[in-house]
Structure formats: C-alpha cells, structure tokens
Coordinates of C-alpha atoms in Angstrom, one line a residue:
Q1 CA 0.0 0.0 0.0
S2 CA 1.3 3.5 -0.9
T3 CA 2.1 5.9 1.9
W4 CA 1.8 9.7 1.9
G5 CA 5.6 9.8 1.2
D6 CA 5.3 7.6 -1.9
I7 CA 2.4 9.6 -3.2
G8 CA 3.6 13.1 -2.3
V9 CA 7.3 12.8 -3.2
A10 CA 6.5 11.4 -6.6
T11 CA 5.0 14.8 -7.5
M12 CA 8.3 16.7 -6.7
K13 CA 11.2 17.7 -8.9
Q14 CA 14.9 17.4 -8.0
G15 CA 16.0 20.4 -5.9
E16 CA 12.4 21.3 -5.0
K17 CA 11.3 22.1 -1.4
S18 CA 7.7 21.4 -0.4
I19 CA 5.5 21.6 2.7
F20 CA 3.5 18.4 3.2
T21 CA 0.3 18.7 5.3
I22 CA -0.7 15.2 6.4
R23 CA -4.2 14.4 7.7
S24 CA -4.3 12.1 10.7
D25 CA -5.8 9.2 8.7
Y26 CA -2.7 9.3 6.5
A27 CA -0.4 9.8 9.5
Y28 CA -0.7 8.2 12.9
G29 CA -4.5 8.1 13.2
D30 CA -6.5 7.8 16.4
K31 CA -3.5 6.4 18.4
G32 CA -0.9 9.1 17.8
S33 CA 2.8 8.3 18.4
G34 CA 4.6 8.8 21.6
P35 CA 4.5 12.0 23.7
K36 CA 4.9 14.4 20.9
I37 CA 2.2 13.3 18.4
P38 CA -1.2 13.2 20.0
P39 CA -4.2 11.2 18.6
K40 CA -5.8 12.5 15.4
A41 CA -3.0 15.0 14.8
T42 CA -2.5 16.7 11.5
L43 CA 1.2 16.9 10.7
K44 CA 3.3 19.2 8.6
F45 CA 6.7 18.3 7.0
E46 CA 9.1 20.4 5.1
I47 CA 10.8 18.1 2.5
E48 CA 13.6 18.9 0.1
L49 CA 14.3 16.4 -2.8
L50 CA 18.0 16.4 -3.2
R51 CA 18.2 13.5 -5.7
F52 CA 16.4 10.4 -6.6
G53 CA 16.9 7.1 -8.4
E54 CA 20.4 6.7 -7.0
I55 CA 22.1 3.7 -5.6
E56 CA 25.4 3.7 -3.6
V57 CA 27.6 1.0 -5.1
E58 CA 29.3 -0.9 -2.3
N59 CA 32.9 -1.7 -2.9
T60 CA 36.1 -1.8 -0.9
Y61 CA 36.8 1.9 -1.0
G62 CA 33.4 3.6 -1.6
G63 CA 33.4 6.7 -3.7
V64 CA 31.0 5.7 -6.5
R65 CA 27.5 6.9 -7.0
V66 CA 25.1 5.6 -9.6
R67 CA 22.0 7.4 -10.7
L68 CA 19.9 5.1 -12.8
I69 CA 17.9 6.9 -15.4
E70 CA 16.7 3.7 -17.1
K71 CA 16.9 0.4 -15.2
G72 CA 17.4 -1.8 -18.2
D73 CA 16.3 -5.4 -18.9
G74 CA 17.1 -8.8 -17.4
W75 CA 18.9 -9.6 -14.2
L76 CA 22.5 -10.1 -15.2
H77 CA 25.3 -7.5 -15.0
P78 CA 28.6 -7.6 -17.1
R79 CA 31.6 -9.3 -15.4
A80 CA 35.3 -8.5 -15.4
G81 CA 36.6 -9.5 -18.8
D82 CA 33.4 -9.1 -20.7
E83 CA 33.1 -6.8 -23.7
V84 CA 30.5 -4.0 -23.1
F85 CA 28.8 -2.1 -25.8
I86 CA 28.5 1.5 -24.5
K87 CA 28.2 5.2 -25.5
Y88 CA 28.9 8.0 -23.1
V89 CA 29.7 11.6 -22.3
A90 CA 32.4 12.2 -19.6
T91 CA 32.9 15.4 -17.7
S92 CA 35.3 16.5 -14.9
G93 CA 35.6 19.8 -13.2
G94 CA 32.6 21.1 -15.2
E95 CA 34.3 20.4 -18.6
E96 CA 33.7 17.6 -21.1
F97 CA 36.8 15.5 -21.6
A98 CA 35.5 12.5 -23.5
R99 CA 32.5 11.7 -25.7
V100 CA 31.6 8.5 -27.6
D101 CA 28.4 9.0 -29.6
E102 CA 28.3 5.7 -31.4
V103 CA 28.0 2.4 -29.5
T104 CA 31.5 1.1 -29.0
K105 CA 32.9 -2.2 -27.8
V106 CA 35.1 -1.8 -24.7
P107 CA 36.6 -4.8 -22.8
L108 CA 36.4 -4.5 -19.1
G109 CA 39.5 -4.9 -16.9
Q110 CA 41.9 -3.2 -19.3
R111 CA 41.7 0.3 -17.6
L112 CA 40.0 1.8 -20.6
L113 CA 37.4 3.2 -18.2
P114 CA 37.7 4.6 -14.6
D115 CA 37.6 1.9 -11.9
G116 CA 34.4 3.4 -10.5
V117 CA 32.7 3.2 -13.9
E118 CA 33.6 -0.5 -14.2
T119 CA 32.4 -1.1 -10.7
A120 CA 29.0 0.5 -11.5
L121 CA 28.8 -1.6 -14.8
Q122 CA 29.4 -4.8 -12.9
H123 CA 27.1 -4.2 -10.0
E124 CA 24.2 -2.0 -11.1
L125 CA 23.8 -1.8 -14.9
R126 CA 21.9 -4.3 -17.1
K127 CA 21.2 -4.5 -20.8
G128 CA 19.6 -1.2 -21.9
S129 CA 20.5 0.7 -18.7
K130 CA 21.2 4.4 -18.8
A131 CA 23.0 5.9 -15.8
I132 CA 24.9 8.9 -14.5
I133 CA 28.0 7.5 -12.7
T134 CA 29.9 9.9 -10.4
C135 CA 33.4 8.8 -9.3
K136 CA 35.4 10.5 -6.6
P137 CA 39.1 11.1 -7.5
S138 CA 40.0 7.9 -5.6
H139 CA 38.0 5.9 -8.2
S140 CA 38.7 8.0 -11.4
S141 CA 41.9 6.1 -12.3
G142 CA 43.5 9.3 -13.6
F143 CA 40.7 10.2 -16.0
G144 CA 39.5 13.8 -16.1
V145 CA 40.9 16.7 -14.1
P146 CA 43.4 15.7 -11.4
G147 CA 41.8 15.8 -8.0
A148 CA 38.3 16.3 -9.4
E149 CA 35.3 14.0 -9.6
V150 CA 34.5 12.4 -13.0
V151 CA 30.9 12.0 -14.2
Y152 CA 29.9 9.6 -17.0
N153 CA 26.5 9.9 -18.6
L154 CA 26.5 6.3 -20.0
E155 CA 24.3 3.9 -21.8
L156 CA 24.9 0.1 -21.8
T157 CA 23.3 -1.4 -24.9
D158 CA 24.6 -5.0 -24.4
W159 CA 27.8 -7.0 -23.8
N160 CA 29.6 -10.1 -25.0
A161 CA 30.1 -12.5 -22.2
V162 CA 33.8 -13.7 -22.2
F163 CA 35.1 -16.7 -20.3
D164 CA 38.7 -17.9 -19.6
V165 CA 37.8 -21.5 -19.1
F166 CA 41.0 -22.7 -17.4
H167 CA 42.1 -19.2 -16.1
D168 CA 45.3 -19.4 -18.0
G169 CA 44.4 -17.9 -21.4
G170 CA 44.4 -21.4 -23.0
V171 CA 40.7 -21.6 -23.9
I172 CA 38.7 -18.5 -24.4
V173 CA 35.0 -18.5 -25.0
R174 CA 33.7 -15.2 -26.5
C175 CA 29.9 -15.2 -26.7
N176 CA 27.8 -13.2 -29.1
G177 CA 26.0 -11.1 -26.6
H178 CA 25.0 -12.6 -23.3
S179 CA 22.0 -14.7 -22.2
D180 CA 19.7 -14.5 -19.2
H181 CA 18.4 -18.0 -20.0
H182 CA 18.4 -20.4 -17.0
K183 CA 19.1 -23.5 -19.2
R184 CA 22.9 -24.0 -19.2
V185 CA 25.0 -26.7 -20.7
D186 CA 26.5 -28.9 -18.0
D187 CA 28.8 -31.9 -17.7
G188 CA 26.9 -35.1 -18.6
C189 CA 24.1 -33.3 -20.4
K190 CA 23.0 -34.5 -23.9
G191 CA 23.4 -31.7 -26.3
T192 CA 23.0 -30.8 -30.0
F193 CA 25.4 -28.2 -31.3
E194 CA 26.1 -26.6 -34.6
V195 CA 29.9 -26.3 -35.0
S196 CA 32.4 -25.2 -37.6
A197 CA 36.2 -24.7 -37.3
K198 CA 39.0 -22.5 -38.7
H199 CA 42.7 -21.9 -38.2
L200 CA 43.6 -18.6 -36.6
D201 CA 44.5 -17.3 -40.1
G202 CA 40.9 -17.9 -41.3
T203 CA 41.6 -21.2 -43.2
V204 CA 38.6 -23.4 -42.9
I205 CA 39.0 -26.7 -41.2
F206 CA 35.4 -27.8 -41.7
E207 CA 32.1 -26.1 -42.5
T208 CA 29.1 -26.1 -40.2
R209 CA 27.9 -29.5 -39.1
T210 CA 25.5 -30.8 -36.4
L211 CA 27.1 -32.5 -33.4
D212 CA 25.0 -34.7 -31.0
I213 CA 27.1 -35.6 -27.9
R214 CA 26.9 -36.2 -24.2
V215 CA 29.1 -33.4 -22.9
G216 CA 32.2 -34.6 -21.1
D217 CA 32.4 -38.0 -22.7
E218 CA 35.1 -36.6 -25.1
Q219 CA 33.6 -38.4 -28.1
S220 CA 33.0 -35.2 -30.2
G221 CA 36.1 -35.7 -32.4
L222 CA 37.2 -32.3 -31.3
P223 CA 39.8 -31.3 -28.7
P224 CA 38.6 -32.4 -25.2
A225 CA 38.8 -28.7 -24.1
F226 CA 35.9 -27.9 -26.4
E227 CA 33.6 -29.9 -24.1
N228 CA 34.8 -27.9 -21.1
A229 CA 34.3 -24.7 -23.1
V230 CA 30.6 -25.4 -24.0
Q231 CA 29.8 -25.8 -20.3
V232 CA 29.7 -22.0 -19.9
L233 CA 27.1 -21.6 -22.6
K234 CA 23.3 -21.4 -22.4
F235 CA 20.5 -22.6 -24.6
E236 CA 20.5 -21.1 -28.1
Q237 CA 23.7 -19.1 -27.3
T238 CA 26.4 -18.7 -29.9
A239 CA 30.1 -18.3 -29.3
T240 CA 33.6 -18.4 -30.7
V241 CA 35.9 -20.8 -28.8
T242 CA 39.6 -20.1 -29.2
I243 CA 41.8 -23.1 -28.2
D244 CA 45.5 -22.6 -27.7
G245 CA 47.9 -25.3 -28.9
R246 CA 48.4 -26.5 -25.3
Y247 CA 44.8 -27.7 -25.3
N248 CA 45.0 -29.4 -28.7
S249 CA 47.7 -31.8 -28.0
L250 CA 46.3 -34.6 -30.1
G251 CA 45.1 -32.7 -33.1
F252 CA 41.9 -33.5 -35.1
E253 CA 40.5 -33.5 -38.6
G254 CA 44.0 -33.3 -40.2
V255 CA 45.0 -30.5 -37.8
A256 CA 48.5 -31.1 -36.4
P257 CA 48.8 -31.6 -32.7
N258 CA 49.5 -28.4 -30.6
T259 CA 47.9 -26.2 -33.3
P260 CA 45.7 -23.3 -32.1
V261 CA 42.2 -23.3 -33.6
Q262 CA 38.9 -21.5 -33.4
I263 CA 35.6 -23.4 -33.2
F264 CA 32.3 -21.6 -33.8
V265 CA 29.4 -23.1 -31.9
K266 CA 25.7 -22.7 -31.4
V267 CA 23.7 -24.5 -28.6
V268 CA 20.7 -26.0 -30.4
E269 CA 19.4 -28.1 -27.6
C270 CA 20.6 -29.4 -24.2
Q271 CA 19.1 -31.9 -21.8
Q272 CA 20.6 -30.9 -18.5
S273 CA 22.2 -33.7 -16.5
H274 CA 19.8 -33.4 -13.5
I275 CA 16.9 -34.6 -15.7
T276 CA 18.9 -37.3 -17.4
P277 CA 17.6 -40.9 -16.8
V278 CA 19.5 -42.8 -14.0
E279 CA 20.8 -45.4 -16.5
E280 CA 22.5 -42.8 -18.6
K281 CA 23.9 -41.0 -15.6
L282 CA 25.5 -44.3 -14.5
I283 CA 27.0 -44.8 -18.0
A284 CA 28.4 -41.2 -18.0
C285 CA 29.8 -41.7 -14.4
N286 CA 31.5 -45.0 -15.3
F287 CA 33.0 -43.5 -18.5
R288 CA 34.6 -40.7 -16.5
R289 CA 35.9 -43.0 -13.8
E290 CA 37.5 -45.3 -16.4
A291 CA 39.1 -42.2 -18.0
G292 CA 40.4 -41.3 -14.6
N293 CA 41.8 -44.8 -14.0
A294 CA 43.8 -44.6 -17.2
L295 CA 45.2 -41.2 -16.1
F296 CA 45.9 -42.6 -12.6
K297 CA 48.0 -45.5 -14.1
K298 CA 50.0 -43.0 -16.1
G299 CA 50.7 -41.0 -13.0
D300 CA 48.7 -37.9 -14.0
L301 CA 47.0 -37.6 -10.6
A302 CA 45.7 -34.1 -11.1
K303 CA 43.8 -34.9 -14.3
A304 CA 42.7 -38.3 -12.8
L305 CA 41.2 -36.4 -9.8
E306 CA 39.3 -34.1 -12.2
K307 CA 37.8 -37.1 -13.9
Y308 CA 36.8 -38.7 -10.6
N309 CA 35.3 -35.4 -9.5
S310 CA 33.3 -35.1 -12.7
A311 CA 32.1 -38.7 -12.3
F312 CA 30.9 -38.1 -8.8
N313 CA 29.2 -34.8 -9.6
I314 CA 27.0 -36.6 -12.1
V315 CA 25.5 -39.0 -9.5
Q316 CA 26.0 -37.0 -6.3
F317 CA 22.5 -35.6 -5.9
T318 CA 20.7 -38.4 -7.7
Y319 CA 18.4 -40.6 -5.5
E320 CA 16.2 -43.5 -6.5
S321 CA 13.3 -45.3 -4.7
D322 CA 13.8 -48.4 -7.0
E323 CA 16.0 -50.8 -5.0
E324 CA 18.0 -52.0 -7.9
K325 CA 18.8 -48.5 -9.2
K326 CA 19.5 -47.3 -5.7
K327 CA 22.1 -50.1 -5.3
Q328 CA 23.7 -49.2 -8.6
L329 CA 23.9 -45.5 -7.6
E330 CA 25.4 -46.3 -4.2
Q331 CA 28.0 -48.5 -5.9
A332 CA 28.9 -45.7 -8.3
K333 CA 29.3 -43.2 -5.5
L334 CA 31.3 -45.7 -3.5
L335 CA 33.7 -46.3 -6.4
C336 CA 34.2 -42.5 -6.8
H337 CA 35.0 -42.1 -3.1
L338 CA 37.5 -45.0 -3.4
N339 CA 39.1 -43.5 -6.5
R340 CA 39.5 -40.1 -4.9
S341 CA 40.9 -41.6 -1.7
A342 CA 43.5 -43.5 -3.9
V343 CA 44.6 -40.2 -5.5
Y344 CA 44.9 -38.5 -2.1
K345 CA 46.9 -41.4 -0.6
K346 CA 49.2 -41.3 -3.6
R347 CA 49.8 -37.6 -3.0
N348 CA 50.3 -38.1 0.7
E349 CA 47.2 -35.9 1.5
A350 CA 45.9 -37.6 4.7
E351 CA 43.0 -35.3 5.6
P352 CA 41.1 -35.4 2.3
C353 CA 41.9 -39.2 2.0
L354 CA 40.3 -39.6 5.5
T355 CA 37.2 -37.7 4.4
E356 CA 36.7 -39.8 1.2
C357 CA 37.2 -43.0 3.2
D358 CA 34.6 -41.9 5.8
S359 CA 32.1 -41.3 2.9
A360 CA 32.9 -44.7 1.4
L361 CA 32.4 -46.5 4.7
K362 CA 29.0 -45.0 5.2
L363 CA 28.0 -46.8 2.0
D364 CA 30.0 -50.0 2.7
P365 CA 31.1 -50.3 6.3
T366 CA 33.3 -53.3 5.7
N367 CA 35.1 -52.1 2.5
A368 CA 38.7 -53.3 2.9
K369 CA 40.2 -50.6 0.6
A370 CA 38.5 -47.8 2.5
L371 CA 39.4 -49.3 5.9
F372 CA 43.1 -49.7 4.8
R373 CA 43.4 -46.2 3.4
R374 CA 41.6 -44.7 6.4
G375 CA 44.1 -46.6 8.6
W376 CA 46.9 -45.1 6.6
A377 CA 45.4 -41.6 7.0
H378 CA 45.1 -42.0 10.7
Y379 CA 48.7 -43.2 10.8
M380 CA 49.8 -40.1 8.9
L381 CA 47.9 -37.9 11.3
S382 CA 49.4 -39.7 14.3
D383 CA 46.1 -41.1 15.5
L384 CA 47.7 -44.5 15.9
D385 CA 45.0 -46.2 18.0
S386 CA 42.4 -45.5 15.2
A387 CA 45.0 -46.6 12.6
I388 CA 45.4 -50.0 14.3
I389 CA 41.6 -50.5 14.6
D390 CA 41.0 -49.7 10.9
L391 CA 43.9 -51.8 9.6
K392 CA 42.9 -54.9 11.6
Q393 CA 39.3 -54.5 10.4
A394 CA 40.6 -54.3 6.8
K395 CA 42.5 -57.5 7.2
Q396 CA 39.4 -59.2 8.7
S397 CA 37.2 -58.0 5.8
D398 CA 39.6 -59.1 3.1
P399 CA 42.4 -61.6 4.1
S400 CA 44.0 -61.0 0.7
V401 CA 45.3 -57.6 1.9
A402 CA 47.0 -59.1 4.9
G403 CA 50.5 -58.5 3.6
E404 CA 49.9 -54.9 2.9
V405 CA 48.1 -54.4 6.2
D406 CA 50.9 -56.1 8.1
G407 CA 53.5 -53.8 6.5
Q408 CA 51.4 -50.7 7.5
L409 CA 51.0 -52.1 11.1
Q410 CA 54.8 -52.4 11.3
L411 CA 55.1 -48.7 10.4
V412 CA 52.5 -47.9 13.0
A413 CA 54.4 -49.8 15.7
K414 CA 57.7 -48.1 14.6
K415 CA 56.0 -44.7 14.9
Q416 CA 54.5 -45.5 18.3
K417 CA 58.0 -46.6 19.6
A418 CA 59.5 -43.4 18.3
I419 CA 56.8 -41.4 20.2
D420 CA 57.3 -43.5 23.3
D421 CA 61.0 -43.0 23.2
R422 CA 60.6 -39.3 22.8
D423 CA 58.2 -39.1 25.7
K424 CA 60.6 -41.1 27.9
R425 CA 63.4 -38.8 27.2
M426 CA 61.2 -35.8 27.8
Y427 CA 60.0 -37.2 31.2
A428 CA 63.5 -38.3 32.2
K429 CA 64.7 -34.8 31.6
M430 CA 61.8 -33.3 33.5
F431 CA 62.1 -35.6 36.5
G432 CA 65.9 -35.8 36.4
G433 CA 65.9 -32.1 36.9
V434 CA 63.5 -32.3 39.8
R435 CA 65.7 -35.0 41.5
E436 CA 68.9 -33.0 41.0
E437 CA 67.2 -30.0 42.5
A438 CA 66.0 -32.1 45.5
G439 CA 69.5 -33.6 45.9
A440 CA 71.1 -30.2 45.9
K441 CA 68.6 -28.9 48.6
K442 CA 69.3 -32.0 50.7
S443 CA 73.1 -31.5 50.5
E444 CA 72.7 -27.9 51.4
S445 CA 70.5 -28.8 54.4
A446 CA 73.0 -31.4 55.6
G447 CA 75.9 -28.9 55.3
T448 CA 74.0 -26.4 57.4
R449 CA 73.3 -28.9 60.2
S450 CA 77.0 -29.8 60.2
R451 CA 78.2 -26.2 60.7
V452 CA 75.7 -25.6 63.4
G453 CA 76.8 -28.8 65.3

C-alpha cells in the first residue's frame, strides 16, 4: 500500500522544497505516536528532494554513486573480462573531456574506463541501462581533471560474455551477446550443437555441421577442451571458442597436434544432467571413472582427480526409490570415493583421504580398501589407535590384503615406539631435573646442620 511519502514525493522535482500537510488518517490516526504526536494529529513536514533514483555501489573503497535513469532489462550484469557495448559523455571539473556518440565495444578490466565506472557496470547496470555515474578522485583512475570527480552519462546497450575456461588464457569463449536463460549446458548433459572450425588465419578446417554428444564424454572428435568450453554456454547461445595449442595436444580432422584453432558453436538443444535418466547417468559416471583410472595409471594424478570429481558430480545428488537402481547409484558413488581416496593417498594428503574413506564406509562399512586407506590416513595424522583398529578390520574384511596391512602395522608400531622413546626422554629430563634440585637442597641442608653442630 502506498504511503503519503510515496504519493507526495512522486510529484516533486529534483531540488524542490515542499510543505506536506498530512491528515491524521494518512499519518498516525487515532493512536498518535509517543508523547509528541497526540491522537488525530495533522502533521506538517518540510521536504527537500536532493536527488532520486540513485544507488550507492558498495565496494572496498566507496566513492562511486550511480543514478539510474533507465533500469534496463534482465537480471545479469557484465563481469570483469566481458566486452561491453556503450556510449557516453564524460565530464570532470565542469568540462567535457571524452565523448563516444556511437555504440563502441570496450573490454572490461583493461583500464579503458575509470575503476568506478567499471564497478558500476558490474554491480548495477543491465542491458539497456542508462545511468549517471559519479566517481570520486580515488576511483577516477587518472581520468579527467586531477583531484576532481569524473561524471559519466553512460548507456549500456549489451555486452559479450567472455570466459577464460582454465584461467590461463588457453581456452577463451567469446559469446555473441549474453544470455539470461536459465538453461545452461553442464557436464553429462546431452546436447545438440552446430559447429564449424577454422585456423587462426581464417583457413577453414570444416564447415558447419551438427554434433550430438553427451558433454564430457570426449567423443566429439574435437579437442577435449571444447567440451569444457561449452559448459559456460546457455540454450541457443552462440560463441567463438579459441583453443590454444596447449589444449589441442592430439590434433583432429587433419589438424596437427598443438595447433591453435577457433571453433564456432551454437547450442541448439541441451538436456541438463539433472533430468537425465539414471541409467544414462551411470554410464556417464563410469565412463569418466575409467578415463580417470587410465590417467591414474599414467601417474597424472591431477587430471585423474578431475575425472573422478566429474564422475561423482553426475551422480552425487541423484536418488532412487527403485531398489536395484538405488544399489547401482550407491555403488557408483562408493567407487568414486575410493578412486579419490587413492589419489589423495598417492599424493600423501591424509585429511582429504580420510574424508573420502569416511564417505565410502558410510556406503559400505566393511570395505577393505576404504578401511586400509583410512588406517593409513590415521597413521599419517598420528592417530595410531584409530589406525590399528581400521587396519585390523581391513585384514578381517579381506584376508588377501594381509601382507599390505601387516606392512602398515609395522610402520604404526615403529612410529609408536618413536613417540614412546621421545616421551621417555622428555619425562626423564623433567624428573631428572627435579631429582637434581631435590638432591642439591638435601646436601645444602646437611651442610647447614654440620656447621651448626
């Protein structure tokens, strides 16, 4: 319900002063308010409208004010690295110092605009927004008159969303515009894409073709990084994916290994993984685990862990009432936990190994691998009593691991002896000092009695 303030202030202009006379039924009515406003009181307010439609942008240093003239459409804002399409007039100290009358593409993060303007773009402006952005000198980045505020009367018409997929410049996705669509491509989803490819000099590798794949299976015939790249895209979005030679190590379609390429892609359809049937999720999960196992055997533990994480993510939040499917899902999750615990053990990372083993044992309390690796983790963390319990239970669950368990138990015993020996030395030193002090006092006392006698 509108208040007198909403109704009355809406009639005012910026800089105007007005006297508001408020009848009691629009104010505090029959009850009044406190000792100063009696029941059924008519109130008068003098109001000056200094400014309106402004939002203080919160950032580390303050100093940026945004007056929105037109709010714009959608709910997204540009991000650092995106390419914004803007036009503006910039003034400082009362003088115009920059004007861009035609819509121009400006990449964010390259100091082509004051820091305060970029802050406003990333926090408050949407597609179609018009705003007056005022930056104090601390946020003007050297634009305009030194020591003076800068003011940008700016319009944001659109922007290209840009993603650095691996955060190292190796795979860059440059979208045509941006999308507010909720439907995003994700790992494990079934997608239909239109793709074409070129060398960086423009030479065509292949013309537009339709590609039906399950994202992340690496069966597209393109560099595996392509399937990582499309996971930043949304339904019906188009983009250029630039892949550095580092991420095209195998080559494709006659393209030599380690050659940089550009792939143009449109998302035609995508069935997100959360609505994928359980049977297909299990296939996708197992496919990733097997790829992780191959990498583990090669000693590439980082990439193996990525595959195991990807496998687990596909089934992590999937639950089934059907008993057979439920068992299959639990088995898939168990194997992912075991795979990850193996990586952490190999990397001598005891705490994450312990966590994965705990999760595995919730699904299978007698699993020998999980018990053995948790015993190892307890040993590494010097929880030796827990290590012994887990190792003995592992041996009991699967006698075939007895040799490995016995070897680990010997290490536990050796570590326990080292701790005991250290403690003995420490206590010997402590109590030895006490005895020496007591002996010295006794000798001193005896000497005193002898002199007195």
